[in-house]
Short mmCIF file of C-alpha atoms in Angstrom, two decimals:
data_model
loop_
_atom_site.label_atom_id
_atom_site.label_comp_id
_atom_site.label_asym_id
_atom_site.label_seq_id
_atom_site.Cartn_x
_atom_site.Cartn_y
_atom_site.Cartn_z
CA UNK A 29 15.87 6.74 -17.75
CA UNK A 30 15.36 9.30 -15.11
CA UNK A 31 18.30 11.45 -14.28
CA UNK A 32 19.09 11.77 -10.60
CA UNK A 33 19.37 15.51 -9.37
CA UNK A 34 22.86 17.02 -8.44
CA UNK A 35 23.68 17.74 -5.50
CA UNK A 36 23.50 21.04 -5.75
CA UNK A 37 20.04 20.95 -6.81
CA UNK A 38 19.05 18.16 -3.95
CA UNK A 39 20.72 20.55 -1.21
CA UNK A 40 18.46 23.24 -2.19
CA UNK A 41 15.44 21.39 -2.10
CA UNK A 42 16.63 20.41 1.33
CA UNK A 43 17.03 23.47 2.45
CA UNK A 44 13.42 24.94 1.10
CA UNK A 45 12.06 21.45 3.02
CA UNK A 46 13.71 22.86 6.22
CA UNK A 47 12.23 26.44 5.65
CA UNK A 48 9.24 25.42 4.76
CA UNK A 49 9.00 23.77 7.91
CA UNK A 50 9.90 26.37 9.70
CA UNK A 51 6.60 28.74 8.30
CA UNK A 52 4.42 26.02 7.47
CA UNK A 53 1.43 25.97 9.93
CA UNK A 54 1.35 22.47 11.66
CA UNK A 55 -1.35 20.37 10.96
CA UNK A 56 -0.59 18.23 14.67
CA UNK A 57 0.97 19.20 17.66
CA UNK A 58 4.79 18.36 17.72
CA UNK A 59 5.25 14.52 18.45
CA UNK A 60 7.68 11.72 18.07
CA UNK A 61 9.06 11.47 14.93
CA UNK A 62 10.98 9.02 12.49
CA UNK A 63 13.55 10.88 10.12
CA UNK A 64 14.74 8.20 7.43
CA UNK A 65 17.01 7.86 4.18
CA UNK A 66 16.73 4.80 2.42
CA UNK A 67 19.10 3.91 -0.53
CA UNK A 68 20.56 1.36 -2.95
CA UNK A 69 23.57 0.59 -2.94
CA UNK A 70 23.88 -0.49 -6.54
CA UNK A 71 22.77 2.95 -6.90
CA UNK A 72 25.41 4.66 -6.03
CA UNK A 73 26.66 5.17 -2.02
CA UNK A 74 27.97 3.36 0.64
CA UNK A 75 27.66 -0.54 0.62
CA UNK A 76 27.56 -1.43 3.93
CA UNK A 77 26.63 -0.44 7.83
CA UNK A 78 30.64 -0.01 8.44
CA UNK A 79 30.93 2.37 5.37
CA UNK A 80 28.02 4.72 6.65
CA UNK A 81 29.31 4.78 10.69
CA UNK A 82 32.46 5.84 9.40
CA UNK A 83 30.73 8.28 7.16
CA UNK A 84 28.84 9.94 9.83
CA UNK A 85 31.54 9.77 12.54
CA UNK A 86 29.68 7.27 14.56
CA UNK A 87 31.14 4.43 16.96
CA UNK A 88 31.02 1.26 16.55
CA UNK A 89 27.78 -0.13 17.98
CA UNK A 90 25.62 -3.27 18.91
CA UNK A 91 24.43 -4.93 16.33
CA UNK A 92 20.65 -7.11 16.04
CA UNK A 93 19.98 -9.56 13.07
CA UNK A 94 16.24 -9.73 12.42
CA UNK A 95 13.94 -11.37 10.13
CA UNK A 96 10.77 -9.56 8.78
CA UNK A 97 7.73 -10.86 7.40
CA UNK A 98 4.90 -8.96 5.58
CA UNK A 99 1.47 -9.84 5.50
CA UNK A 100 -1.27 -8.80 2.97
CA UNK A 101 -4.84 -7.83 4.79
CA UNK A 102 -8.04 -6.90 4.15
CA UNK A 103 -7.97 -3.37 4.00
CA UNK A 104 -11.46 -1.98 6.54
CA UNK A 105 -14.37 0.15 4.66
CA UNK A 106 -13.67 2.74 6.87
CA UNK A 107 -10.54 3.55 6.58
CA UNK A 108 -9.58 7.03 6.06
CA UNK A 109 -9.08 8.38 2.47
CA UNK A 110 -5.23 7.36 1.82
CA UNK A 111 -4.73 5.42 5.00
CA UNK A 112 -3.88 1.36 4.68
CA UNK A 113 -3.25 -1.03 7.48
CA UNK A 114 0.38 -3.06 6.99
CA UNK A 115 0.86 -6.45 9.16
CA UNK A 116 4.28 -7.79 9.87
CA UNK A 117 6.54 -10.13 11.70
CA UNK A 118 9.76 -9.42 13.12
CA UNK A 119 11.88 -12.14 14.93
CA UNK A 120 15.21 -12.21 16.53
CA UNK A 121 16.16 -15.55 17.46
CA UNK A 122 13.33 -17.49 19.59
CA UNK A 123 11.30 -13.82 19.88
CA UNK A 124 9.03 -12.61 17.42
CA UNK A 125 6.60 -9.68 17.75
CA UNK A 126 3.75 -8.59 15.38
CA UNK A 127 2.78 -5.40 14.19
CA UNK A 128 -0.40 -3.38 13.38
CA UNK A 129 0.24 -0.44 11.74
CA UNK A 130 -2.57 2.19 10.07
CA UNK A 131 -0.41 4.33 8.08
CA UNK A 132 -1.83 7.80 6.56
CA UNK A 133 -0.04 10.14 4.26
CA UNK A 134 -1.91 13.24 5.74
CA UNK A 135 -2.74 13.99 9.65
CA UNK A 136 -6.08 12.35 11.02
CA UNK A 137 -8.80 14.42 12.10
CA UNK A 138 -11.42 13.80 14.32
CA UNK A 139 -12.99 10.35 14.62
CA UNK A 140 -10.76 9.62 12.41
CA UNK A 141 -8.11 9.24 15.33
CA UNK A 142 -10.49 6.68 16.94
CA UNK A 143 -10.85 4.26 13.76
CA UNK A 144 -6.48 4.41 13.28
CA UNK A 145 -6.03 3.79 17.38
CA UNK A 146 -7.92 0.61 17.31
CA UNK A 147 -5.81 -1.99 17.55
CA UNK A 148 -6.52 -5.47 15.83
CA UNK A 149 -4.13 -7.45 18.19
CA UNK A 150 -6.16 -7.66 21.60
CA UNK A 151 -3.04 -8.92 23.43
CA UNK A 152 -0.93 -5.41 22.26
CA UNK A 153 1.35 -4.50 24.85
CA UNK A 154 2.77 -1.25 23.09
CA UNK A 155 1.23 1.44 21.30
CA UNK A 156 3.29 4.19 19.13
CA UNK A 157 2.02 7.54 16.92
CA UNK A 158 4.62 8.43 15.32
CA UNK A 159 5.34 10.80 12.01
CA UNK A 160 7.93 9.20 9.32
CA UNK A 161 9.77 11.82 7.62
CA UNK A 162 11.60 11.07 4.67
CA UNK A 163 12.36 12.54 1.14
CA UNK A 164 11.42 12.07 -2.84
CA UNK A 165 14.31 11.49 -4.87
CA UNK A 166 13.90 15.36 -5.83
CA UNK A 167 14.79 16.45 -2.65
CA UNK A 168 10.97 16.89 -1.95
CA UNK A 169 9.80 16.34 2.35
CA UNK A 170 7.23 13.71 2.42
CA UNK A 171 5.68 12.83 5.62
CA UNK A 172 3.43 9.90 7.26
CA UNK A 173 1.32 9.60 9.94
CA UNK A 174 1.15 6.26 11.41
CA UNK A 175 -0.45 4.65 14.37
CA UNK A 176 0.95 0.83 15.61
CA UNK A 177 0.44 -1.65 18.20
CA UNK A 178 2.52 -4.57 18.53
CA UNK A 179 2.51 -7.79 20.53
CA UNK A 180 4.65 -10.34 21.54
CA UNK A 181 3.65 -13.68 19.17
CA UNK A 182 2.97 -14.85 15.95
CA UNK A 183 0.13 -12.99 13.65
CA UNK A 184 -1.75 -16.18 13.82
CA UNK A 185 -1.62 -16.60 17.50
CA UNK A 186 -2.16 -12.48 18.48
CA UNK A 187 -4.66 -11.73 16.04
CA UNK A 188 -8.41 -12.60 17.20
CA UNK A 189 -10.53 -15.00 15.10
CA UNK A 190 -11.83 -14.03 11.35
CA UNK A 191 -8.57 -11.64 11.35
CA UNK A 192 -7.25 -11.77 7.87
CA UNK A 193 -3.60 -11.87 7.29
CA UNK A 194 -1.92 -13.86 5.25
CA UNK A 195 1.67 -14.15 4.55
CA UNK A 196 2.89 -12.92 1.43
CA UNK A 197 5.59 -16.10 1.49
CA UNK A 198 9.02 -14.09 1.89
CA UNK A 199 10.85 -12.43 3.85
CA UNK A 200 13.86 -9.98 4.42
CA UNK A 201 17.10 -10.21 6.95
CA UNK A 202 18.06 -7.44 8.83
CA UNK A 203 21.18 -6.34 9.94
CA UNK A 204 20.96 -3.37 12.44
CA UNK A 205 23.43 -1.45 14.05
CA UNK A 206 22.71 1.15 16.59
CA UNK A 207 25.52 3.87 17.73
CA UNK A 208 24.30 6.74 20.13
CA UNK A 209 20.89 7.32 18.51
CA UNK A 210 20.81 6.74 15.39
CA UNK A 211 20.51 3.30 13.85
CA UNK A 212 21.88 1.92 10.57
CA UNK A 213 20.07 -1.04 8.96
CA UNK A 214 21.08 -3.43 5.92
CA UNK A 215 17.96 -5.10 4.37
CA UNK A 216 18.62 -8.58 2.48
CA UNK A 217 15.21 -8.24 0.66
CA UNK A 218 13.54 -10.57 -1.08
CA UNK A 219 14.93 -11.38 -4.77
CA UNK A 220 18.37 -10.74 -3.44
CA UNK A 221 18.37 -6.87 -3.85
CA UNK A 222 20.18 -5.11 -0.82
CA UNK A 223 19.10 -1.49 0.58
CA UNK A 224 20.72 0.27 3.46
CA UNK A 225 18.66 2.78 6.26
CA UNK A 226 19.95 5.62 8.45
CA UNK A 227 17.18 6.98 11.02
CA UNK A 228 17.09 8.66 14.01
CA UNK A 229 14.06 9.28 16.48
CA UNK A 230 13.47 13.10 17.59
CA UNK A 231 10.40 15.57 17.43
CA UNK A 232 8.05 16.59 14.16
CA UNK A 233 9.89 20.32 14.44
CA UNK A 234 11.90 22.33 12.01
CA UNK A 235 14.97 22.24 14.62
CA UNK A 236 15.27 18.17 14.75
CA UNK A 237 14.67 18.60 10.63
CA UNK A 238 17.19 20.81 10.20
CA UNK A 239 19.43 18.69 12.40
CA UNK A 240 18.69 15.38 10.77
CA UNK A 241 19.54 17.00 7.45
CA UNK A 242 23.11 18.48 8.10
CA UNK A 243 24.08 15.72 10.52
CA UNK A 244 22.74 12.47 8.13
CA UNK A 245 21.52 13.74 4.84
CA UNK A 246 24.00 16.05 3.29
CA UNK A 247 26.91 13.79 4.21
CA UNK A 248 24.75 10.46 2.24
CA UNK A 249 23.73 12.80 -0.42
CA UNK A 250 27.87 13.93 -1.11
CA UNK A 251 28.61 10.05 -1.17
CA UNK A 252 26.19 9.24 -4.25
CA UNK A 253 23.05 8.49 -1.95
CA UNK A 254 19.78 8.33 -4.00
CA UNK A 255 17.16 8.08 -1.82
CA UNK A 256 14.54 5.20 -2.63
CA UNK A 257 10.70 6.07 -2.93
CA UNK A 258 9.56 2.56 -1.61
CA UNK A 259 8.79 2.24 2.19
CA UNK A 260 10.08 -0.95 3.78
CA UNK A 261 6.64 -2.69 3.17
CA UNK A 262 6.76 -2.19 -0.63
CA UNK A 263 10.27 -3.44 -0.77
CA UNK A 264 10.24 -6.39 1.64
CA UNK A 265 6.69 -7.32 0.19
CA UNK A 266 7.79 -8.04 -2.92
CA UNK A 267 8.12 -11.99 -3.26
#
């Protein structure tokens, strides 16, 4: 079994993430970003949203229940290298609002833009690029580039005909709370595993890194957070 790194040694990666931010030469212009820690709690750290706000010195907030479907799809021939196309569902009472999502672990280039900015859902009324910033269980940065649209309506009713997307017959509940800007989630996945998310929504720049880090990491990481490798997709696609 794979020993989890101290502290100590996940700090330090941290820190060499944050500098090597700061020198690295950007592949994109600063844009919107996602910073996200994902964890376990049977792992080791907090249990539940209440746990974490007190944790990180947050208020109490509103809080959204949710439930999200994944779909499996047939993946396009011209995709980028490493890019795949995720489908999902999200409802909240009688709303529910499907996704299209091309998701890339390195920066597009070129007409490459073009192919990840066509949306399948002719009927989208929003449209996001957005980099998600998260971290290996090392303490390593890893980054995607995604590219959504989403629309209000089942995947069978938004998507156009010959669209294939089929359901992949679960589905996970979400408990969010949100308190000033960042958002806490609790995901009741599939199976009956539980995982917990902290993110907050800034720029792709060494300053909102850095400030993600001391304000939301370090704290997790000093209560026995180990950060998950799986996205949401992996884990709330497995039935």
């Amino acid at each position: 079994m794979a020993v989890a790194p101290s502290l100590k040694a996940w700090s330090g990666a941290l820190l060499a993430a944050v500098a090597s931010a700061c020198v690295a030469p950007a592949a994109l212009a600063a844009g919107g970003a996602e910073y996200a820690l994902r964890w376990a709690p049977a792992d080791g750290g907090p249990g539940s949203i209440e746990e974490v706000a007190t944790l990180l010195r947050l208020p109490a907030g509103k809080h959204e229940k949710f439930e999200v479907r994944y779909f499996s799809t047939a993946q396009a021939s011209d995709l980028p290298p490493g890019a795949s196309v995720i489908v999902r569902e999200r409802s909240s009472g009688s709303k529910t609002e499907s996704m299209y999502k091309l998701r890339s672990a390195a920066p597009l280039q070129g007409n490459e833009v073009g192919t990840a900015l066509r949306c399948a859902f002719p009927a989208a009324t929003k449209r996001k690029s957005e980099v998600d910033v998260g971290w290996t269980a090392e303490g390593a940065l890893k980054k995607n580039y995604s590219y959504s649209c989403t629309a209000d309506g089942l995947v069978r009713t938004v998507a156009p005909p010959g669209f294939e997307a089929r359901p992949t017959g679960c589905s996970s509940k979400v408990l969010r709370m949100e308190a000033k800007d960042v958002k806490i989630e609790r995901w009741s996945l599939p199976g009956g595993a539980l995982a917990l998310e902290v993110s907050w929504n800034g720029e792709d720049t060494p300053k909102d890194l850095d400030r993600f880090t001391t304000r939301v990491a370090q704290p997790l990481l000093a209560r026995g957070v180990k950060p998950l490798q799986e996205s949401k997709t992996e884990l709330g696609s497995r039935c």
